[in-house]
Coordinates of C-alpha atoms in Angstrom, one line a residue:
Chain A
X19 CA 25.7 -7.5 -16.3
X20 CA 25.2 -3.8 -15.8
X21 CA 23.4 -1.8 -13.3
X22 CA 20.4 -1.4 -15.7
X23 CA 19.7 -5.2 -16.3
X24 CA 19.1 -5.9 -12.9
X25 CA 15.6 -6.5 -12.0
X26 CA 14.5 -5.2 -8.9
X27 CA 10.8 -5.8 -6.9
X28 CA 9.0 -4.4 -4.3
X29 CA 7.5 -7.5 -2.2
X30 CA 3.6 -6.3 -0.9
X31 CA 2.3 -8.5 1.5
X32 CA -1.3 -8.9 2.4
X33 CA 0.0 -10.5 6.0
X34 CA 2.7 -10.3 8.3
X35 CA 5.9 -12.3 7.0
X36 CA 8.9 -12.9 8.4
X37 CA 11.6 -12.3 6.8
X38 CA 15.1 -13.6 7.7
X39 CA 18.6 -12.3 6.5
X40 CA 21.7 -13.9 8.0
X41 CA 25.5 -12.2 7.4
X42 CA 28.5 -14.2 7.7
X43 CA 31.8 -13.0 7.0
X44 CA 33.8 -15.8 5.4
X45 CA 37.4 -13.9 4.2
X46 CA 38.4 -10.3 5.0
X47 CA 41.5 -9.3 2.5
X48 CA 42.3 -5.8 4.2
X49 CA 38.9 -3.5 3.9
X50 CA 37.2 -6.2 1.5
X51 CA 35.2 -8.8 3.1
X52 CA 34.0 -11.9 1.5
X53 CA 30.2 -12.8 2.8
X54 CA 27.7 -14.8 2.6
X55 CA 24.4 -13.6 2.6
X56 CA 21.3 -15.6 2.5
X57 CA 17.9 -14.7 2.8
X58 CA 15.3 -16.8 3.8
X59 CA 11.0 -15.8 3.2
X60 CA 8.6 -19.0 3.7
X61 CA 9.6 -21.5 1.5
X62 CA 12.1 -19.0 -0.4
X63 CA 15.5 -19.5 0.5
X64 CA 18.1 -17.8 -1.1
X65 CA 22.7 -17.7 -1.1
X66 CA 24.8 -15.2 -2.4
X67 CA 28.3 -14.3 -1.9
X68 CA 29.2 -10.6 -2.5
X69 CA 32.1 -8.4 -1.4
X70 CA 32.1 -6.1 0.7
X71 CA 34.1 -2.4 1.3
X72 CA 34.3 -2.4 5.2
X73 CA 34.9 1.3 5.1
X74 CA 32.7 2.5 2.9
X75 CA 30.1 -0.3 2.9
X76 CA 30.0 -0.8 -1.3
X77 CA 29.1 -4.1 -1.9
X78 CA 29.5 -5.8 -5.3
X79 CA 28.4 -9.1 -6.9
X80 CA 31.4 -11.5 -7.6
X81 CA 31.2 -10.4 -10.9
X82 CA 31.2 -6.8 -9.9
X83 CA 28.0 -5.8 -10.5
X84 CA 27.6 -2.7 -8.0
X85 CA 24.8 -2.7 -5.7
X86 CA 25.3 0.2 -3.2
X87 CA 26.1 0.6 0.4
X88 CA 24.5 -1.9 3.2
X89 CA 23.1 0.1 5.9
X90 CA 23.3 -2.9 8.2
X91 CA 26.2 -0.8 10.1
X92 CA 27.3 2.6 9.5
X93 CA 30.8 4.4 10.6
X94 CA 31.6 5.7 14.3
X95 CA 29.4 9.2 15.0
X96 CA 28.3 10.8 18.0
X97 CA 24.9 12.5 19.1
X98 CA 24.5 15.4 16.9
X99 CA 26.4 14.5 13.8
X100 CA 25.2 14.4 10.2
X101 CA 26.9 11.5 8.1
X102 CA 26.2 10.3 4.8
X103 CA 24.3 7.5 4.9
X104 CA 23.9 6.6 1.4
X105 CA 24.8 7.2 -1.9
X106 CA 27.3 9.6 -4.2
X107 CA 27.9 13.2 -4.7
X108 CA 24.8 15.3 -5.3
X109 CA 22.1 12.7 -4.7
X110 CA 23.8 10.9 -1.6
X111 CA 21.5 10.9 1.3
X112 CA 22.6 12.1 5.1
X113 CA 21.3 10.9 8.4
X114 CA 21.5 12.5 11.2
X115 CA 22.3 11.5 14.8
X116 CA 19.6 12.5 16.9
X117 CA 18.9 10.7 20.0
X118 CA 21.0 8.7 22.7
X119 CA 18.2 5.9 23.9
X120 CA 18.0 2.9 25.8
X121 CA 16.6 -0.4 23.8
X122 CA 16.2 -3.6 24.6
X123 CA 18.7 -5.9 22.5
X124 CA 19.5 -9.4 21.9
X125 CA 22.4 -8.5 24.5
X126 CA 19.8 -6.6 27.1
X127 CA 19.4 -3.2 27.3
X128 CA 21.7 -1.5 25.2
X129 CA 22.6 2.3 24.6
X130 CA 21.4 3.1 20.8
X131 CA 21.5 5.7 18.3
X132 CA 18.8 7.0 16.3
X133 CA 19.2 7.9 13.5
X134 CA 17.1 10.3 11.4
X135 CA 17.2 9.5 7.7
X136 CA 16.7 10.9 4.4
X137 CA 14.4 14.1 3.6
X138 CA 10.6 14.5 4.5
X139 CA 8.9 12.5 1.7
X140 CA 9.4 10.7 -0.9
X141 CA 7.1 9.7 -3.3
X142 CA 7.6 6.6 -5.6
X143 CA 5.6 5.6 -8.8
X144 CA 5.8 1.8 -9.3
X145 CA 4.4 0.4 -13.0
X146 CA 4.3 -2.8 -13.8
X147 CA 5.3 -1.7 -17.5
X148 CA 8.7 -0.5 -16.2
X149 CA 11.5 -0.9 -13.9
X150 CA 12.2 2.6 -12.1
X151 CA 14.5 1.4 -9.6
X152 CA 17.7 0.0 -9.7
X153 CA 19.8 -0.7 -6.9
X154 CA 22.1 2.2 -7.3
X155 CA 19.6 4.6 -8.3
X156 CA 17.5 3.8 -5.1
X157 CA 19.9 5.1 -2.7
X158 CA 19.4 8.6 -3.7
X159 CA 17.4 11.6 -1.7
X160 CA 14.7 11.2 -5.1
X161 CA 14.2 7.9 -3.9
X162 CA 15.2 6.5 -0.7
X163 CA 12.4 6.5 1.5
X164 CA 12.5 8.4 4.9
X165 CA 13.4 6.1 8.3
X166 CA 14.5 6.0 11.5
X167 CA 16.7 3.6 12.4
X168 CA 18.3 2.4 15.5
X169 CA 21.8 2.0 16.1
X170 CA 24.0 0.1 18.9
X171 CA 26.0 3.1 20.1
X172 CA 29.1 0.9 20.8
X173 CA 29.5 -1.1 17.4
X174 CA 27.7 0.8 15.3
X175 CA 25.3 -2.4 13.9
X176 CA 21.2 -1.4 12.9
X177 CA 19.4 -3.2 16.4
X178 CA 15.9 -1.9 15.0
X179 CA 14.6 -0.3 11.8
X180 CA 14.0 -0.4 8.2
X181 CA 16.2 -2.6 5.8
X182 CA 14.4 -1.3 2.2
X183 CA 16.8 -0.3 -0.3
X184 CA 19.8 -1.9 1.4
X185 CA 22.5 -3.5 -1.0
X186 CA 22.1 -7.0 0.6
X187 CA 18.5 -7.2 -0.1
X188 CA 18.9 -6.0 -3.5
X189 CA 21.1 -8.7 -4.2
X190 CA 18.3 -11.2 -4.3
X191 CA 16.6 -8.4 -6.4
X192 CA 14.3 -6.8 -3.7
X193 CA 14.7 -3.0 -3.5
X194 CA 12.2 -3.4 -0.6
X195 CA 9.7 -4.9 1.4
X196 CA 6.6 -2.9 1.8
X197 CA 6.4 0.0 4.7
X198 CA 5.0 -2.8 7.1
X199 CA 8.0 -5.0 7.1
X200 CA 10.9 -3.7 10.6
X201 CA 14.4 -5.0 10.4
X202 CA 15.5 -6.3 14.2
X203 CA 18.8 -7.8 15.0
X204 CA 17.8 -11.3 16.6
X205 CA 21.2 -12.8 17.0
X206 CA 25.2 -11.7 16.3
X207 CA 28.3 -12.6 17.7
X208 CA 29.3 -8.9 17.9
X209 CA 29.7 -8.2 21.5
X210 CA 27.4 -5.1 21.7
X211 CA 29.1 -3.8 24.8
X212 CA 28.0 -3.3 28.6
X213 CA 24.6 -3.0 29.5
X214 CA 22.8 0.6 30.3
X215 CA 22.1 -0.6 33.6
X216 CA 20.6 2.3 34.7
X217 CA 17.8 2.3 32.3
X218 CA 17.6 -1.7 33.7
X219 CA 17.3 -0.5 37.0
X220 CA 14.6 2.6 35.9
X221 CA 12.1 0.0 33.9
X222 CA 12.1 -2.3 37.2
X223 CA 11.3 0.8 39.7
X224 CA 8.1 0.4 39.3
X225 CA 7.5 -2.9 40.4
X226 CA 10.2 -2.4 43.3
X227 CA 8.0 0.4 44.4
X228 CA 4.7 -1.8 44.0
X229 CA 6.5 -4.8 46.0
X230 CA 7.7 -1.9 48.8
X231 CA 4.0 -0.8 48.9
X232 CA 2.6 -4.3 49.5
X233 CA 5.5 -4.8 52.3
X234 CA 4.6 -1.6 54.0
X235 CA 0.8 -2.9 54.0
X236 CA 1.4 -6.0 55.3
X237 CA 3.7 -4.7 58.0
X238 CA 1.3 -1.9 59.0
X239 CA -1.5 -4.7 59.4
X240 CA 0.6 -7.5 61.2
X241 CA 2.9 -5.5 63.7
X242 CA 1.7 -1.8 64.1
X243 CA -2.2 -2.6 64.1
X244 CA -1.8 -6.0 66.2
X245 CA 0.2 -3.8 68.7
X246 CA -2.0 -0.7 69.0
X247 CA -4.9 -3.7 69.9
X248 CA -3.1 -4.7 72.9
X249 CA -2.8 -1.2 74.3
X250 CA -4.6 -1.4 77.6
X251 CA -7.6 0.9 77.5
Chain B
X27 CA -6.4 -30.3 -46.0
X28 CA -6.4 -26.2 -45.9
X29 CA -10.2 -26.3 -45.1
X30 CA -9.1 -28.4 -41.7
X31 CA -6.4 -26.0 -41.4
X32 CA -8.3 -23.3 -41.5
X33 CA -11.3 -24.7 -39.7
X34 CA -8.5 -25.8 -36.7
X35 CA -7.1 -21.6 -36.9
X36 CA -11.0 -20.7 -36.5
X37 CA -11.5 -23.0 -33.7
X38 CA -8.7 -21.8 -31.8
X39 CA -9.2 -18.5 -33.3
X40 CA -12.8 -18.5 -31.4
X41 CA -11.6 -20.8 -27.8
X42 CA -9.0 -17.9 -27.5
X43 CA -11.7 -14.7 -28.4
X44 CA -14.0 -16.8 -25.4
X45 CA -11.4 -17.0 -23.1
X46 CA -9.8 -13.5 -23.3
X47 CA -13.7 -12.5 -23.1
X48 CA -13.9 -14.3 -19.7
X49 CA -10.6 -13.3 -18.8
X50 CA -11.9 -9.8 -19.3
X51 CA -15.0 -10.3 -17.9
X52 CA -13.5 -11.8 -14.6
X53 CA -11.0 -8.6 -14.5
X54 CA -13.9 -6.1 -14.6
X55 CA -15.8 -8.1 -11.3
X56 CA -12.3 -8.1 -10.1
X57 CA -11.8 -4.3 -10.9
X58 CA -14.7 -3.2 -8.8
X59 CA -18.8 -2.9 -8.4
X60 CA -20.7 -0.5 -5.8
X61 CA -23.5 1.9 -6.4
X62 CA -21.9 5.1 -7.7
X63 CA -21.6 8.3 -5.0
X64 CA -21.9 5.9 -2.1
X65 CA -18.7 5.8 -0.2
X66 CA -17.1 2.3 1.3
X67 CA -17.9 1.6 4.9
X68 CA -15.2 2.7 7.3
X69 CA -15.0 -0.9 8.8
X70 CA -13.2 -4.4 8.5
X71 CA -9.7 -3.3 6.6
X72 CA -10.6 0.1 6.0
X73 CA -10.0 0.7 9.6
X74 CA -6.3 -0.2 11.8
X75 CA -5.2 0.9 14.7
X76 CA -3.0 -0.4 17.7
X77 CA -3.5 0.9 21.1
X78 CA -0.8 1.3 24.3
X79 CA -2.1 1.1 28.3
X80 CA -3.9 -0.5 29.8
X81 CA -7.3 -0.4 31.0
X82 CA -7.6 2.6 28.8
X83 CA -5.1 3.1 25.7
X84 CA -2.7 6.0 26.7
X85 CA -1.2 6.1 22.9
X86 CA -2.7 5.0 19.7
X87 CA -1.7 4.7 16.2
X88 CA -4.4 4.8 13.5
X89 CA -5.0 4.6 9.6
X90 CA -8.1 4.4 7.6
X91 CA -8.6 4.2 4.0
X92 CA -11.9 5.0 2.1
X93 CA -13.4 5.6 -1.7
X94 CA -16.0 6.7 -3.1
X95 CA -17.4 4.8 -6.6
X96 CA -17.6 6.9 -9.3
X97 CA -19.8 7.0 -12.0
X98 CA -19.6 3.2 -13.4
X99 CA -19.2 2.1 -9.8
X100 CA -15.9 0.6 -11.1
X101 CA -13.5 3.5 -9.5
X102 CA -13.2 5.2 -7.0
X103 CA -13.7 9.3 -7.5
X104 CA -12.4 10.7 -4.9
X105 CA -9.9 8.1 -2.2
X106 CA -9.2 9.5 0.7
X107 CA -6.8 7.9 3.6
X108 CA -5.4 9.1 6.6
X109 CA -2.8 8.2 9.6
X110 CA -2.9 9.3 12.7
X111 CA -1.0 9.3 16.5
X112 CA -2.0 10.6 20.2
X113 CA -1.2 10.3 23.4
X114 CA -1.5 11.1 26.8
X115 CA -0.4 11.0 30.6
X116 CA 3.1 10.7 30.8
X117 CA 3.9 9.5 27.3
X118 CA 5.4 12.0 24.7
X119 CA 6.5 11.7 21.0
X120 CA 8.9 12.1 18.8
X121 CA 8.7 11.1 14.6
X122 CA 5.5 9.7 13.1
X123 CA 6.2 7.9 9.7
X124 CA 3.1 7.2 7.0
X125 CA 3.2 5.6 4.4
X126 CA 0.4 5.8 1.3
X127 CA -0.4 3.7 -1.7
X128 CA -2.6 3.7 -4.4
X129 CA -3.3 3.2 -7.6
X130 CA -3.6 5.7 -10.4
X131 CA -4.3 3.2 -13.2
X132 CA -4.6 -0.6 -12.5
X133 CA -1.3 -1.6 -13.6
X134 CA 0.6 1.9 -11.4
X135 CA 1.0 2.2 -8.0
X136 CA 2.0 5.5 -6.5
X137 CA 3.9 5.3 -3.0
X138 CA 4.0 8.5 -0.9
X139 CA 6.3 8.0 2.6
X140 CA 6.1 10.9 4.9
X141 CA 8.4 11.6 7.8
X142 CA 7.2 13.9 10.8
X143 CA 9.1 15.3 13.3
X144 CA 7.1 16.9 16.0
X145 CA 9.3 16.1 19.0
X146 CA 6.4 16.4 22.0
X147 CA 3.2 17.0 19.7
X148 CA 0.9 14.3 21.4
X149 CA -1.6 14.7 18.9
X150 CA -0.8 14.3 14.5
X151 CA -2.3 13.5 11.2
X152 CA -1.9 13.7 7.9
X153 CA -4.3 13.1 5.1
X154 CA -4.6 12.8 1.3
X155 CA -7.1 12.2 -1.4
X156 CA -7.8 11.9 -4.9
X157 CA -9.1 10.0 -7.6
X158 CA -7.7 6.8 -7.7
X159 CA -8.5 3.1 -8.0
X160 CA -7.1 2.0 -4.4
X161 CA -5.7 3.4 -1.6
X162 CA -3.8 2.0 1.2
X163 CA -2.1 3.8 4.3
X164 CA 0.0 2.7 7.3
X165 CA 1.2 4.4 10.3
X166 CA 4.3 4.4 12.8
X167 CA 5.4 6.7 15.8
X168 CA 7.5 6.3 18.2
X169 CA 6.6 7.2 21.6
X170 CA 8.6 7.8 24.7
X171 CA 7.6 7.0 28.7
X172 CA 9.6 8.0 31.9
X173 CA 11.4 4.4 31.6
X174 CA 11.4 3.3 27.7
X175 CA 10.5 4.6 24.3
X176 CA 8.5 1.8 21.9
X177 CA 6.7 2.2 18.4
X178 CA 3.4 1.4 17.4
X179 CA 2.5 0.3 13.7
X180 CA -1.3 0.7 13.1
X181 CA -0.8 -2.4 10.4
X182 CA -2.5 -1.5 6.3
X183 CA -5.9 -0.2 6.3
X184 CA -6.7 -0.7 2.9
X185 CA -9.8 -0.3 0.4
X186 CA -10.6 -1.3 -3.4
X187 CA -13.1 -0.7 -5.5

């Protein structure tokens, strides 16, 4: 099978459908993984097993078919740097770290990454007469749509963004879901690291300073009023 | 026996003329119908927007999509969609994503995803028209509060002929 037999779709839906893709590493053989990828969409339900580069992310069919880089985690970076995301050479596509940010994760609230993808726009033409988009040719700056995505600043896995063109999904031939469809990360085993407690303690401070006003009320009324009545005139 | 045949190749001949006739028929009513130069209402899917705060909304996200029939009534003229973001009070922004669809022929979509930074920018839109057979737009932002940052998705406003 090449790269150019591989039939790829772009999945509009008219309502919101969830959409669920679960990882599992089976066998890691130095930086080659072995995983299992299935993907689950109503009623459609879906196995592959595909290796995977754990450096550079390249993930191939068993039968080697190429299908690009999974964006599902990228390499270690820091606030401020530009990494290649995607792709090769001329065409690959760079992200840049922009902002350090608090976000609620399956593991609390977790420091994340975003991540600032791709150019300005891209524009697509999709004909039902021809196929356009291949896996590999997706993940270029011609065609790889614009994002942000969020990033756990500790391991490095996507918490929150935009799975389209990712090498998992096309290997159950979906280049992408439309625009409406957010990647979040509901459940891993991947210890994500501490909490930002902080940021915990900064969302509850309203309500601390709502149950400190209601105290203060109540206390005024009870003790300082009541005793201010029994002053002798 | 060839007069059967042939009378059999005719029959099947004329059931398949009827039923690509329908077929067509049923694509046209499918296609579209409206009173040419009158412009679809800005209501029902046309129009989606989600709203933060509470009583009143301190950020929104919005998209609308609209057409105009054209001289058959069966296309759309002139399209023209648009996404917007605002905000207010203590809420700021950062990126506003929107994406557009539509159709330049019935059988090809065109897909246009725009990215804009505007770090602090409470108010931001971006429009586009054309002549096409449908459009559909959807819009995203982030926004950012003393305590949090969240996104709104305005959902697909969307409109056919």
């Amino acid at each position: 099978m090449t790269e150019a037999s591989i039939n790829s779709s772009i999945l509009f839906f008219k309502e919101k459908v969830t959409a669920r893709l679960t990882i599992l590493i089976e066998e890691v053989n130095n930086s080659l993984g072995l995983f299992k990828v299935s993907l689950k969409i109503g009623s459609y339900y879906q196995t592959r097993e595909l290796l995977v580069n754990l450096t550079t992310r390249q993930v191939t069919m068993l039968d080697g078919t190429p299908l690009g880089q999974t964006i599902i985690w990228i390499q270690p970076c820091s606030l401020g740097d530009r990494i290649q995301y995607v792709g090769q050479g001329d065409s690959a596509v760079f992200a840049r770290v922009k902002e350090s940010l608090s976000e609620d994760t399956v593991q609390g609230v977790q420091d994340v990454y975003s991540l600032y993808i791709g150019g300005e726009e891209v524009e697509l033409v999709i004909s039902s007469n021809t196929t356009l988009l291949n896996p590999l040719n997706s993940q270029s700056i011609k065609h790889f749509i614009p994002r942000v995505n969020y990033y756990d600043a500790d391991t490095f896995i996507m918490v929150r963004g935009t799975i389209d063109q990712d090498a998992f999904l096309s290997a159950f031939n979906i280049i992408m879901f439309s625009f409406s469809e957010e990647f979040r990360l509901v459940y891993t085993n991947v210890d994500l690291g501490p909490q930002n407690l902080f940021a915990v303690f900064l969302r509850l401070l309203p309500y601390i300073i709502l149950v400190a006003i209601i105290l203060a009320v109540i206390f005024y009324f009870v003790f300082i009023r009541k005793k201010r009545g029994r002053k002798p005139r | 026996m060839r007069g059967l045949k042939n009378t059999g190749l005719t029959i099947s001949g004329i059931v398949a003329i009827v039923f690509l006739l329908a077929a067509s028929g049923l694509m046209l009513l499918t296609i579209g119908s409206g009173p040419p130069g009158t412009w679809t209402p800005l209501s029902g899917d046309a129009v989606k927007e989600t709203t933060y705060g509470w009583p009143l909304a301190t950020a929104f996200v919005k998209s609308t999509a609209r057409g105009r029939y054209g001289s058959t009534g069966y296309y759309f003229d002139i399209t023209d969609h648009s996404g917007y973001r605002g905000c207010g009070g203590v809420l700021t922004t950062t990126w506003m994503a929107i994406a557009m669809y539509r159709h330049i022929n019935p059988t090809t979509v065109v897909m246009t995803v725009k990215n804009i930074t505007n770090p602090n920018i409470w108010g931001c839109g971006y429009q586009f028209s054309g002549v096409f057979y449908s459009s559909q737009t959807q819009t995203k932002a982030q926004f950012k509060s003393l305590v949090h940052t969240f996104i709104l998705d305005s959902g697909t406003a969307y409109v056919f002929p």
